[in-house]
mmCIF file with all atom_site columns, C-alpha atoms in Angstrom:
data_model
loop_
_atom_site.group_PDB
_atom_site.id
_atom_site.type_symbol
_atom_site.label_atom_id
_atom_site.label_alt_id
_atom_site.label_comp_id
_atom_site.label_asym_id
_atom_site.label_entity_id
_atom_site.label_seq_id
_atom_site.pdbx_PDB_ins_code
_atom_site.Cartn_x
_atom_site.Cartn_y
_atom_site.Cartn_z
_atom_site.occupancy
_atom_site.B_iso_or_equiv
_atom_site.pdbx_formal_charge
_atom_site.auth_seq_id
_atom_site.auth_comp_id
_atom_site.auth_asym_id
_atom_site.auth_atom_id
_atom_site.pdbx_PDB_model_num
ATOM 1   C CA . ASP A 1 1   ? 14.351  15.366 -35.706 1.00 66.00 ? 1   ASP A CA 1
ATOM 2   C CA . ALA A 1 2   ? 15.299  14.192 -39.253 1.00 74.00 ? 2   ALA A CA 1
ATOM 3   C CA . GLY A 1 3   ? 11.990  15.355 -40.705 1.00 93.00 ? 3   GLY A CA 1
ATOM 4   C CA . VAL A 1 4   ? 10.541  13.551 -43.549 1.00 97.00 ? 4   VAL A CA 1
ATOM 5   C CA . THR A 1 5   ? 13.028  11.083 -45.149 1.00 97.00 ? 5   THR A CA 1
ATOM 6   C CA . GLN A 1 6   ? 12.790  9.493  -48.546 1.00 98.00 ? 6   GLN A CA 1
ATOM 7   C CA . SER A 1 7   ? 14.783  6.731  -50.233 1.00 97.00 ? 7   SER A CA 1
ATOM 8   C CA . PRO A 1 8   ? 16.367  6.343  -52.626 1.00 97.00 ? 8   PRO A CA 1
ATOM 9   C CA . THR A 1 9   ? 17.195  9.852  -53.679 1.00 97.00 ? 9   THR A CA 1
ATOM 10  C CA . HIS A 1 10  ? 17.646  8.894  -57.384 1.00 96.00 ? 10  HIS A CA 1
ATOM 11  C CA . LEU A 1 11  ? 16.513  5.853  -59.401 1.00 96.00 ? 11  LEU A CA 1
ATOM 12  C CA . ILE A 1 12  ? 16.810  4.708  -63.009 1.00 97.00 ? 12  ILE A CA 1
ATOM 13  C CA . LYS A 1 13  ? 14.513  2.213  -64.463 1.00 97.00 ? 13  LYS A CA 1
ATOM 14  C CA . THR A 1 14  ? 13.448  0.913  -67.877 1.00 97.00 ? 14  THR A CA 1
ATOM 15  C CA . ARG A 1 15  ? 9.995   0.838  -69.340 1.00 97.00 ? 15  ARG A CA 1
ATOM 16  C CA . GLY A 1 16  ? 7.809   -1.897 -68.046 1.00 97.00 ? 16  GLY A CA 1
ATOM 17  C CA . GLN A 1 17  ? 9.692   -2.370 -64.843 1.00 98.00 ? 17  GLN A CA 1
ATOM 18  C CA . GLN A 1 18  ? 8.364   -1.936 -61.376 1.00 98.00 ? 18  GLN A CA 1
ATOM 19  C CA . VAL A 1 19  ? 9.643   0.497  -58.740 1.00 98.00 ? 19  VAL A CA 1
ATOM 20  C CA . THR A 1 20  ? 9.164   1.061  -54.979 1.00 98.00 ? 20  THR A CA 1
ATOM 21  C CA . LEU A 1 21  ? 9.778   4.271  -53.325 1.00 98.00 ? 21  LEU A CA 1
ATOM 22  C CA . ARG A 1 22  ? 9.896   4.679  -49.488 1.00 98.00 ? 22  ARG A CA 1
ATOM 23  C CA . CYS A 1 23  ? 9.002   7.447  -46.990 1.00 98.00 ? 23  CYS A CA 1
ATOM 24  C CA . SER A 1 24  ? 9.428   7.894  -43.279 1.00 98.00 ? 24  SER A CA 1
ATOM 25  C CA . PRO A 1 25  ? 7.251   10.767 -41.912 1.00 96.00 ? 25  PRO A CA 1
ATOM 26  C CA . LYS A 1 26  ? 8.345   13.404 -39.488 1.00 95.00 ? 26  LYS A CA 1
ATOM 27  C CA . SER A 1 27  ? 8.419   12.266 -35.832 1.00 94.00 ? 27  SER A CA 1
ATOM 28  C CA . GLY A 1 28  ? 4.971   12.453 -34.415 1.00 90.00 ? 28  GLY A CA 1
ATOM 29  C CA . HIS A 1 29  ? 3.042   12.460 -37.819 1.00 92.00 ? 29  HIS A CA 1
ATOM 30  C CA . ASP A 1 30  ? 0.827   9.617  -38.770 1.00 92.00 ? 30  ASP A CA 1
ATOM 31  C CA . THR A 1 31  ? -0.417  10.723 -42.196 1.00 92.00 ? 31  THR A CA 1
ATOM 32  C CA . VAL A 1 32  ? 1.563   10.408 -45.452 1.00 94.00 ? 32  VAL A CA 1
ATOM 33  C CA . SER A 1 33  ? 0.682   11.925 -48.726 1.00 94.00 ? 33  SER A CA 1
ATOM 34  C CA . TRP A 1 34  ? 2.525   11.242 -52.160 1.00 97.00 ? 34  TRP A CA 1
ATOM 35  C CA . TYR A 1 35  ? 2.884   13.808 -54.873 1.00 97.00 ? 35  TYR A CA 1
ATOM 36  C CA . GLN A 1 36  ? 4.384   13.580 -58.421 1.00 98.00 ? 36  GLN A CA 1
ATOM 37  C CA . GLN A 1 37  ? 6.192   16.591 -59.736 1.00 96.00 ? 37  GLN A CA 1
ATOM 38  C CA . ALA A 1 38  ? 7.061   16.631 -63.330 1.00 95.00 ? 38  ALA A CA 1
ATOM 39  C CA . LEU A 1 39  ? 9.775   18.952 -64.587 1.00 93.00 ? 39  LEU A CA 1
ATOM 40  C CA . GLY A 1 40  ? 8.560   22.574 -64.557 1.00 90.00 ? 40  GLY A CA 1
ATOM 41  C CA . GLN A 1 41  ? 5.262   21.607 -62.962 1.00 94.00 ? 41  GLN A CA 1
ATOM 42  C CA . GLY A 1 42  ? 3.760   21.915 -59.513 1.00 95.00 ? 42  GLY A CA 1
ATOM 43  C CA . PRO A 1 43  ? 3.325   18.814 -57.305 1.00 96.00 ? 43  PRO A CA 1
ATOM 44  C CA . GLN A 1 44  ? 0.341   16.588 -58.295 1.00 96.00 ? 44  GLN A CA 1
ATOM 45  C CA . PHE A 1 45  ? -1.466  14.623 -55.571 1.00 95.00 ? 45  PHE A CA 1
ATOM 46  C CA . ILE A 1 46  ? -1.294  10.849 -55.884 1.00 96.00 ? 46  ILE A CA 1
ATOM 47  C CA . PHE A 1 47  ? -2.850  9.543  -52.691 1.00 94.00 ? 47  PHE A CA 1
ATOM 48  C CA . GLN A 1 48  ? -2.806  9.805  -48.938 1.00 92.00 ? 48  GLN A CA 1
ATOM 49  C CA . TYR A 1 49  ? -2.561  7.179  -46.239 1.00 93.00 ? 49  TYR A CA 1
ATOM 50  C CA . TYR A 1 50  ? -3.731  7.252  -42.681 1.00 91.00 ? 50  TYR A CA 1
ATOM 51  C CA . GLU A 1 51  ? -4.127  4.281  -40.282 1.00 92.00 ? 51  GLU A CA 1
ATOM 52  C CA . GLU A 1 52  ? -2.752  2.013  -42.912 1.00 95.00 ? 52  GLU A CA 1
ATOM 53  C CA . GLU A 1 53  ? -5.499  2.768  -45.409 1.00 94.00 ? 53  GLU A CA 1
ATOM 54  C CA . GLU A 1 54  ? -5.675  4.790  -48.597 1.00 93.00 ? 54  GLU A CA 1
ATOM 55  C CA . ARG A 1 55  ? -7.931  7.740  -47.715 1.00 90.00 ? 55  ARG A CA 1
ATOM 56  C CA . GLN A 1 56  ? -7.841  9.889  -50.837 1.00 88.00 ? 56  GLN A CA 1
ATOM 57  C CA . ARG A 1 57  ? -6.643  9.368  -54.329 1.00 92.00 ? 57  ARG A CA 1
ATOM 58  C CA . GLY A 1 58  ? -5.882  11.789 -57.178 1.00 92.00 ? 58  GLY A CA 1
ATOM 59  C CA . ASN A 1 59  ? -6.228  11.161 -60.881 1.00 93.00 ? 59  ASN A CA 1
ATOM 60  C CA . PHE A 1 60  ? -3.612  8.386  -61.225 1.00 97.00 ? 60  PHE A CA 1
ATOM 61  C CA . PRO A 1 61  ? -4.036  4.915  -62.782 1.00 97.00 ? 61  PRO A CA 1
ATOM 62  C CA . ASP A 1 62  ? -4.108  1.771  -60.752 1.00 96.00 ? 62  ASP A CA 1
ATOM 63  C CA . ARG A 1 63  ? -0.459  1.249  -61.640 1.00 98.00 ? 63  ARG A CA 1
ATOM 64  C CA . PHE A 1 64  ? 0.247   3.506  -58.789 1.00 98.00 ? 64  PHE A CA 1
ATOM 65  C CA . SER A 1 65  ? -0.332  1.864  -55.418 1.00 97.00 ? 65  SER A CA 1
ATOM 66  C CA . GLY A 1 66  ? 0.773   2.325  -51.955 1.00 97.00 ? 66  GLY A CA 1
ATOM 67  C CA . HIS A 1 67  ? 1.110   0.990  -48.510 1.00 97.00 ? 67  HIS A CA 1
ATOM 68  C CA . GLN A 1 68  ? 1.403   2.369  -44.940 1.00 97.00 ? 68  GLN A CA 1
ATOM 69  C CA . PHE A 1 69  ? 3.012   0.343  -42.201 1.00 97.00 ? 69  PHE A CA 1
ATOM 70  C CA . PRO A 1 70  ? 2.140   0.367  -38.386 1.00 97.00 ? 70  PRO A CA 1
ATOM 71  C CA . ASN A 1 71  ? 5.158   2.668  -37.723 1.00 96.00 ? 71  ASN A CA 1
ATOM 72  C CA . TYR A 1 72  ? 3.432   5.193  -40.149 1.00 96.00 ? 72  TYR A CA 1
ATOM 73  C CA . SER A 1 73  ? 6.156   4.805  -42.858 1.00 97.00 ? 73  SER A CA 1
ATOM 74  C CA . SER A 1 74  ? 4.853   4.316  -46.384 1.00 98.00 ? 74  SER A CA 1
ATOM 75  C CA . GLU A 1 75  ? 5.773   2.930  -49.810 1.00 98.00 ? 75  GLU A CA 1
ATOM 76  C CA . LEU A 1 76  ? 4.721   4.047  -53.281 1.00 98.00 ? 76  LEU A CA 1
ATOM 77  C CA . ASN A 1 77  ? 4.746   1.308  -55.929 1.00 98.00 ? 77  ASN A CA 1
ATOM 78  C CA . VAL A 1 78  ? 4.549   1.985  -59.665 1.00 98.00 ? 78  VAL A CA 1
ATOM 79  C CA . ASN A 1 79  ? 4.037   -1.061 -62.013 1.00 97.00 ? 79  ASN A CA 1
ATOM 80  C CA . ALA A 1 80  ? 4.589   -1.168 -65.679 1.00 97.00 ? 80  ALA A CA 1
ATOM 81  C CA . LEU A 1 81  ? 6.670   1.972  -65.758 1.00 98.00 ? 81  LEU A CA 1
ATOM 82  C CA . LEU A 1 82  ? 6.209   4.398  -68.729 1.00 97.00 ? 82  LEU A CA 1
ATOM 83  C CA . LEU A 1 83  ? 8.453   7.163  -69.961 1.00 97.00 ? 83  LEU A CA 1
ATOM 84  C CA . GLY A 1 84  ? 5.936   9.543  -68.627 1.00 96.00 ? 84  GLY A CA 1
ATOM 85  C CA . ASP A 1 85  ? 6.370   8.390  -65.118 1.00 98.00 ? 85  ASP A CA 1
ATOM 86  C CA . SER A 1 86  ? 9.820   10.092 -64.993 1.00 98.00 ? 86  SER A CA 1
ATOM 87  C CA . ALA A 1 87  ? 9.448   12.764 -62.197 1.00 98.00 ? 87  ALA A CA 1
ATOM 88  C CA . LEU A 1 88  ? 10.340  13.821 -58.731 1.00 97.00 ? 88  LEU A CA 1
ATOM 89  C CA . TYR A 1 89  ? 8.206   11.950 -56.276 1.00 98.00 ? 89  TYR A CA 1
ATOM 90  C CA . LEU A 1 90  ? 7.550   13.825 -53.098 1.00 97.00 ? 90  LEU A CA 1
ATOM 91  C CA . CYS A 1 91  ? 6.387   12.416 -49.779 1.00 97.00 ? 91  CYS A CA 1
ATOM 92  C CA . ALA A 1 92  ? 4.644   14.749 -47.267 1.00 95.00 ? 92  ALA A CA 1
ATOM 93  C CA . SER A 1 93  ? 3.536   14.025 -43.695 1.00 94.00 ? 93  SER A CA 1
ATOM 94  C CA . SER A 1 94  ? 1.006   15.598 -41.364 1.00 90.00 ? 94  SER A CA 1
ATOM 95  C CA . LEU A 1 95  ? -0.934  14.779 -38.328 1.00 86.00 ? 95  LEU A CA 1
ATOM 96  C CA . LYS A 1 96  ? -4.429  13.059 -38.319 1.00 78.00 ? 96  LYS A CA 1
ATOM 97  C CA . LEU A 1 97  ? -5.171  13.742 -41.931 1.00 68.00 ? 97  LEU A CA 1
ATOM 98  C CA . ALA A 1 98  ? -4.927  17.451 -41.690 1.00 68.00 ? 98  ALA A CA 1
ATOM 99  C CA . ASN A 1 99  ? -3.437  19.106 -44.665 1.00 66.00 ? 99  ASN A CA 1
ATOM 100 C CA . GLU A 1 100 ? -2.961  22.487 -43.131 1.00 70.00 ? 100 GLU A CA 1
ATOM 101 C CA . LYS A 1 101 ? 0.694   22.171 -42.891 1.00 81.00 ? 101 LYS A CA 1
ATOM 102 C CA . LEU A 1 102 ? 2.425   19.539 -44.901 1.00 89.00 ? 102 LEU A CA 1
ATOM 103 C CA . PHE A 1 103 ? 6.093   18.720 -44.248 1.00 93.00 ? 103 PHE A CA 1
ATOM 104 C CA . PHE A 1 104 ? 7.778   17.551 -47.448 1.00 95.00 ? 104 PHE A CA 1
ATOM 105 C CA . GLY A 1 105 ? 10.762  15.259 -47.921 1.00 97.00 ? 105 GLY A CA 1
ATOM 106 C CA . SER A 1 106 ? 13.514  15.948 -50.440 1.00 96.00 ? 106 SER A CA 1
ATOM 107 C CA . GLY A 1 107 ? 11.962  13.582 -52.983 1.00 97.00 ? 107 GLY A CA 1
ATOM 108 C CA . THR A 1 108 ? 13.052  10.624 -55.180 1.00 98.00 ? 108 THR A CA 1
ATOM 109 C CA . GLN A 1 109 ? 14.036  11.548 -58.716 1.00 97.00 ? 109 GLN A CA 1
ATOM 110 C CA . LEU A 1 110 ? 12.843  8.730  -60.929 1.00 98.00 ? 110 LEU A CA 1
ATOM 111 C CA . SER A 1 111 ? 14.064  8.384  -64.479 1.00 97.00 ? 111 SER A CA 1
ATOM 112 C CA . VAL A 1 112 ? 12.441  5.869  -66.792 1.00 97.00 ? 112 VAL A CA 1
ATOM 113 C CA . LEU A 1 113 ? 14.478  5.017  -69.898 1.00 96.00 ? 113 LEU A CA 1
ATOM 114 C CA . ALA B 2 1   ? -12.963 22.246 -62.579 1.00 81.00 ? 1   ALA B CA 1
ATOM 115 C CA . GLN B 2 2   ? -10.520 22.621 -59.667 1.00 88.00 ? 2   GLN B CA 1
ATOM 116 C CA . ARG B 2 3   ? -7.501  24.518 -60.754 1.00 94.00 ? 3   ARG B CA 1
ATOM 117 C CA . VAL B 2 4   ? -4.582  26.851 -59.656 1.00 97.00 ? 4   VAL B CA 1
ATOM 118 C CA . THR B 2 5   ? -3.038  29.160 -62.180 1.00 97.00 ? 5   THR B CA 1
ATOM 119 C CA . GLN B 2 6   ? 0.162   31.025 -61.536 1.00 98.00 ? 6   GLN B CA 1
ATOM 120 C CA . PRO B 2 7   ? 0.579   33.039 -64.792 1.00 96.00 ? 7   PRO B CA 1
ATOM 121 C CA . GLU B 2 8   ? 4.215   33.971 -64.378 1.00 96.00 ? 8   GLU B CA 1
ATOM 122 C CA . LYS B 2 9   ? 6.929   31.324 -64.575 1.00 96.00 ? 9   LYS B CA 1
ATOM 123 C CA . LEU B 2 10  ? 9.554   33.793 -63.604 1.00 97.00 ? 10  LEU B CA 1
ATOM 124 C CA . LEU B 2 11  ? 9.433   37.199 -61.850 1.00 98.00 ? 11  LEU B CA 1
ATOM 125 C CA . SER B 2 12  ? 12.583  39.243 -61.573 1.00 98.00 ? 12  SER B CA 1
ATOM 126 C CA . VAL B 2 13  ? 12.832  42.419 -59.483 1.00 97.00 ? 13  VAL B CA 1
ATOM 127 C CA . PHE B 2 14  ? 15.503  44.467 -57.874 1.00 97.00 ? 14  PHE B CA 1
ATOM 128 C CA . LYS B 2 15  ? 16.207  44.455 -54.112 1.00 97.00 ? 15  LYS B CA 1
ATOM 129 C CA . GLY B 2 16  ? 13.891  46.861 -52.353 1.00 97.00 ? 16  GLY B CA 1
ATOM 130 C CA . ALA B 2 17  ? 11.184  46.772 -55.050 1.00 98.00 ? 17  ALA B CA 1
ATOM 131 C CA . PRO B 2 18  ? 7.607   45.589 -54.260 1.00 97.00 ? 18  PRO B CA 1
ATOM 132 C CA . VAL B 2 19  ? 6.821   42.062 -55.252 1.00 97.00 ? 19  VAL B CA 1
ATOM 133 C CA . GLU B 2 20  ? 3.469   40.469 -56.220 1.00 97.00 ? 20  GLU B CA 1
ATOM 134 C CA . LEU B 2 21  ? 3.231   36.915 -57.197 1.00 98.00 ? 21  LEU B CA 1
ATOM 135 C CA . LYS B 2 22  ? -0.135  36.171 -58.783 1.00 98.00 ? 22  LYS B CA 1
ATOM 136 C CA . CYS B 2 23  ? -2.345  33.213 -58.107 1.00 98.00 ? 23  CYS B CA 1
ATOM 137 C CA . ASN B 2 24  ? -5.836  32.564 -59.482 1.00 97.00 ? 24  ASN B CA 1
ATOM 138 C CA . TYR B 2 25  ? -7.989  29.551 -58.526 1.00 96.00 ? 25  TYR B CA 1
ATOM 139 C CA . SER B 2 26  ? -11.079 27.806 -59.914 1.00 95.00 ? 26  SER B CA 1
ATOM 140 C CA . TYR B 2 27  ? -13.157 25.974 -57.222 1.00 91.00 ? 27  TYR B CA 1
ATOM 141 C CA . SER B 2 28  ? -16.956 25.795 -56.705 1.00 87.00 ? 28  SER B CA 1
ATOM 142 C CA . GLY B 2 29  ? -16.743 25.234 -52.922 1.00 83.00 ? 29  GLY B CA 1
ATOM 143 C CA . SER B 2 30  ? -15.269 27.342 -50.150 1.00 83.00 ? 30  SER B CA 1
ATOM 144 C CA . PRO B 2 31  ? -11.601 27.669 -50.965 1.00 86.00 ? 31  PRO B CA 1
ATOM 145 C CA . GLU B 2 32  ? -8.691  27.433 -48.600 1.00 88.00 ? 32  GLU B CA 1
ATOM 146 C CA . LEU B 2 33  ? -5.510  28.806 -50.065 1.00 92.00 ? 33  LEU B CA 1
ATOM 147 C CA . PHE B 2 34  ? -1.832  28.355 -49.176 1.00 94.00 ? 34  PHE B CA 1
ATOM 148 C CA . TRP B 2 35  ? 1.550   29.573 -50.299 1.00 96.00 ? 35  TRP B CA 1
ATOM 149 C CA . TYR B 2 36  ? 4.389   27.066 -50.295 1.00 96.00 ? 36  TYR B CA 1
ATOM 150 C CA . VAL B 2 37  ? 8.033   28.090 -50.915 1.00 96.00 ? 37  VAL B CA 1
ATOM 151 C CA . GLN B 2 38  ? 11.144  26.166 -51.921 1.00 96.00 ? 38  GLN B CA 1
ATOM 152 C CA . TYR B 2 39  ? 14.495  27.849 -51.416 1.00 95.00 ? 39  TYR B CA 1
ATOM 153 C CA . SER B 2 40  ? 17.597  26.704 -53.303 1.00 93.00 ? 40  SER B CA 1
ATOM 154 C CA . ARG B 2 41  ? 18.600  23.272 -52.157 1.00 91.00 ? 41  ARG B CA 1
ATOM 155 C CA . GLN B 2 42  ? 15.862  23.069 -49.519 1.00 93.00 ? 42  GLN B CA 1
ATOM 156 C CA . ARG B 2 43  ? 12.625  21.315 -49.158 1.00 94.00 ? 43  ARG B CA 1
ATOM 157 C CA . LEU B 2 44  ? 9.165   22.652 -50.088 1.00 95.00 ? 44  LEU B CA 1
ATOM 158 C CA . GLN B 2 45  ? 7.770   24.284 -47.012 1.00 94.00 ? 45  GLN B CA 1
ATOM 159 C CA . LEU B 2 46  ? 4.615   26.155 -46.054 1.00 93.00 ? 46  LEU B CA 1
ATOM 160 C CA . LEU B 2 47  ? 4.891   29.899 -46.176 1.00 94.00 ? 47  LEU B CA 1
ATOM 161 C CA . LEU B 2 48  ? 1.466   31.103 -45.163 1.00 92.00 ? 48  LEU B CA 1
ATOM 162 C CA . ARG B 2 49  ? -2.224  30.175 -45.305 1.00 89.00 ? 49  ARG B CA 1
ATOM 163 C CA . HIS B 2 50  ? -5.089  32.563 -45.941 1.00 85.00 ? 50  HIS B CA 1
ATOM 164 C CA . ILE B 2 51  ? -7.151  31.377 -42.967 1.00 79.00 ? 51  ILE B CA 1
ATOM 165 C CA . SER B 2 52  ? -4.388  32.613 -40.610 1.00 79.00 ? 52  SER B CA 1
ATOM 166 C CA . ARG B 2 53  ? -4.241  36.155 -42.137 1.00 77.00 ? 53  ARG B CA 1
ATOM 167 C CA . GLU B 2 54  ? -0.643  36.328 -41.014 1.00 81.00 ? 54  GLU B CA 1
ATOM 168 C CA . SER B 2 55  ? 2.489   37.955 -42.263 1.00 84.00 ? 55  SER B CA 1
ATOM 169 C CA . ILE B 2 56  ? 5.572   35.678 -42.704 1.00 88.00 ? 56  ILE B CA 1
ATOM 170 C CA . LYS B 2 57  ? 8.957   37.150 -43.669 1.00 92.00 ? 57  LYS B CA 1
ATOM 171 C CA . GLY B 2 58  ? 7.159   40.227 -44.648 1.00 93.00 ? 58  GLY B CA 1
ATOM 172 C CA . PHE B 2 59  ? 4.803   38.401 -47.196 1.00 95.00 ? 59  PHE B CA 1
ATOM 173 C CA . THR B 2 60  ? 1.132   38.756 -46.953 1.00 94.00 ? 60  THR B CA 1
ATOM 174 C CA . ALA B 2 61  ? -1.729  37.344 -49.139 1.00 94.00 ? 61  ALA B CA 1
ATOM 175 C CA . ASP B 2 62  ? -5.374  38.220 -49.197 1.00 88.00 ? 62  ASP B CA 1
ATOM 176 C CA . LEU B 2 63  ? -8.062  35.928 -50.466 1.00 90.00 ? 63  LEU B CA 1
ATOM 177 C CA . ASN B 2 64  ? -10.264 37.798 -53.019 1.00 91.00 ? 64  ASN B CA 1
ATOM 178 C CA . LYS B 2 65  ? -13.301 35.639 -53.663 1.00 89.00 ? 65  LYS B CA 1
ATOM 179 C CA . GLY B 2 66  ? -14.716 38.010 -56.257 1.00 91.00 ? 66  GLY B CA 1
ATOM 180 C CA . GLU B 2 67  ? -11.615 37.907 -58.390 1.00 92.00 ? 67  GLU B CA 1
ATOM 181 C CA . THR B 2 68  ? -10.742 34.218 -57.330 1.00 94.00 ? 68  THR B CA 1
ATOM 182 C CA . SER B 2 69  ? -7.322  35.342 -56.447 1.00 95.00 ? 69  SER B CA 1
ATOM 183 C CA . PHE B 2 70  ? -4.695  34.862 -53.728 1.00 96.00 ? 70  PHE B CA 1
ATOM 184 C CA . HIS B 2 71  ? -1.733  36.989 -54.737 1.00 97.00 ? 71  HIS B CA 1
ATOM 185 C CA . LEU B 2 72  ? 1.388   37.087 -52.576 1.00 96.00 ? 72  LEU B CA 1
ATOM 186 C CA . LYS B 2 73  ? 2.762   40.507 -51.899 1.00 96.00 ? 73  LYS B CA 1
ATOM 187 C CA . LYS B 2 74  ? 5.788   41.919 -50.217 1.00 96.00 ? 74  LYS B CA 1
ATOM 188 C CA . PRO B 2 75  ? 6.504   45.734 -50.175 1.00 97.00 ? 75  PRO B CA 1
ATOM 189 C CA . PHE B 2 76  ? 10.294  45.430 -50.246 1.00 97.00 ? 76  PHE B CA 1
ATOM 190 C CA . ALA B 2 77  ? 12.005  42.404 -51.763 1.00 97.00 ? 77  ALA B CA 1
ATOM 191 C CA . GLN B 2 78  ? 15.140  41.054 -50.289 1.00 97.00 ? 78  GLN B CA 1
ATOM 192 C CA . GLU B 2 79  ? 17.811  38.874 -51.918 1.00 97.00 ? 79  GLU B CA 1
ATOM 193 C CA . GLU B 2 80  ? 16.973  36.055 -49.578 1.00 97.00 ? 80  GLU B CA 1
ATOM 194 C CA . ASP B 2 81  ? 13.394  35.909 -50.954 1.00 97.00 ? 81  ASP B CA 1
ATOM 195 C CA . SER B 2 82  ? 14.722  34.285 -54.177 1.00 98.00 ? 82  SER B CA 1
ATOM 196 C CA . ALA B 2 83  ? 13.017  30.959 -54.447 1.00 97.00 ? 83  ALA B CA 1
ATOM 197 C CA . MET B 2 84  ? 10.272  29.052 -56.148 1.00 97.00 ? 84  MET B CA 1
ATOM 198 C CA . TYR B 2 85  ? 6.791   29.868 -54.908 1.00 98.00 ? 85  TYR B CA 1
ATOM 199 C CA . TYR B 2 86  ? 3.830   27.606 -55.242 1.00 98.00 ? 86  TYR B CA 1
ATOM 200 C CA . CYS B 2 87  ? 0.153   28.610 -54.671 1.00 97.00 ? 87  CYS B CA 1
ATOM 201 C CA . ALA B 2 88  ? -2.020  25.700 -53.480 1.00 95.00 ? 88  ALA B CA 1
ATOM 202 C CA . LEU B 2 89  ? -5.767  25.162 -53.058 1.00 93.00 ? 89  LEU B CA 1
ATOM 203 C CA . ARG B 2 90  ? -7.312  22.675 -50.621 1.00 88.00 ? 90  ARG B CA 1
ATOM 204 C CA . THR B 2 91  ? -10.372 21.029 -51.820 1.00 80.00 ? 91  THR B CA 1
ATOM 205 C CA . GLY B 2 92  ? -12.870 18.908 -50.009 1.00 69.00 ? 92  GLY B CA 1
ATOM 206 C CA . SER B 2 93  ? -14.490 19.449 -46.537 1.00 62.00 ? 93  SER B CA 1
ATOM 207 C CA . GLY B 2 94  ? -12.735 20.068 -43.281 1.00 59.00 ? 94  GLY B CA 1
ATOM 208 C CA . ASN B 2 95  ? -9.019  20.185 -43.144 1.00 58.00 ? 95  ASN B CA 1
ATOM 209 C CA . THR B 2 96  ? -8.429  16.888 -44.889 1.00 66.00 ? 96  THR B CA 1
ATOM 210 C CA . GLY B 2 97  ? -8.844  17.828 -48.556 1.00 71.00 ? 97  GLY B CA 1
ATOM 211 C CA . LYS B 2 98  ? -6.113  17.261 -50.987 1.00 83.00 ? 98  LYS B CA 1
ATOM 212 C CA . LEU B 2 99  ? -3.905  20.131 -52.162 1.00 89.00 ? 99  LEU B CA 1
ATOM 213 C CA . ILE B 2 100 ? -3.891  21.277 -55.706 1.00 93.00 ? 100 ILE B CA 1
ATOM 214 C CA . PHE B 2 101 ? -0.721  23.100 -56.590 1.00 96.00 ? 101 PHE B CA 1
ATOM 215 C CA . GLY B 2 102 ? -0.037  25.709 -59.257 1.00 97.00 ? 102 GLY B CA 1
ATOM 216 C CA . GLN B 2 103 ? 2.871   25.416 -61.618 1.00 97.00 ? 103 GLN B CA 1
ATOM 217 C CA . GLY B 2 104 ? 4.995   27.725 -59.573 1.00 97.00 ? 104 GLY B CA 1
ATOM 218 C CA . THR B 2 105 ? 6.747   31.111 -60.044 1.00 98.00 ? 105 THR B CA 1
ATOM 219 C CA . THR B 2 106 ? 10.423  31.582 -59.649 1.00 97.00 ? 106 THR B CA 1
ATOM 220 C CA . LEU B 2 107 ? 11.130  34.842 -57.916 1.00 98.00 ? 107 LEU B CA 1
ATOM 221 C CA . GLN B 2 108 ? 14.525  36.263 -58.627 1.00 98.00 ? 108 GLN B CA 1
ATOM 222 C CA . VAL B 2 109 ? 15.691  39.296 -56.505 1.00 98.00 ? 109 VAL B CA 1
ATOM 223 C CA . LYS B 2 110 ? 18.619  40.979 -58.029 1.00 97.00 ? 110 LYS B CA 1
ATOM 224 C CA . PRO B 2 111 ? 21.033  43.197 -55.969 1.00 95.00 ? 111 PRO B CA 1
#
């Protein structure tokens, strides 16, 4: 079991560009949550997907959007990138929306120049 | 406001010394608290949750609603305990609420 996998591991973009990050959940999991972790901070909840729908959302602008596919994998899209979007983006999976035990991926390190 | 505060960015102790990682929360509802840990070059993973009242790797944490705290304790620190520790609060009803993380505390256990 490979656990939660994220791609790419690192990404460099310039301001104004758009980016797509990808996540495959742990085998048997059907719920994916995305977190943003700025340097020196704890993870901050972006949104959660279950049954291909966004179920919960944190305090992030509409520039942040997502998608979940029938195979439970998920994408995080960020439009009109800002310097402040530079962070580690973590994907976490769980079963049936439950957040009692999240399994995290290694993250995608996004740098916006 | 819903918030988790970990007042110490770094806690440095010697092997065999007691450890207490502090966590305070702010939440008007019924809180559910967790401790997550990230060892060097590993992924963030769940250490323990208050509802289980369990001891994992010698660590325990008791929810104190009066003081709105959920401090993580271990009587005798080991070098392998060196890691980043995050306290997290689950908000919302049932088990589906989002997690709010603190800023994290780096525990350094010296030989």
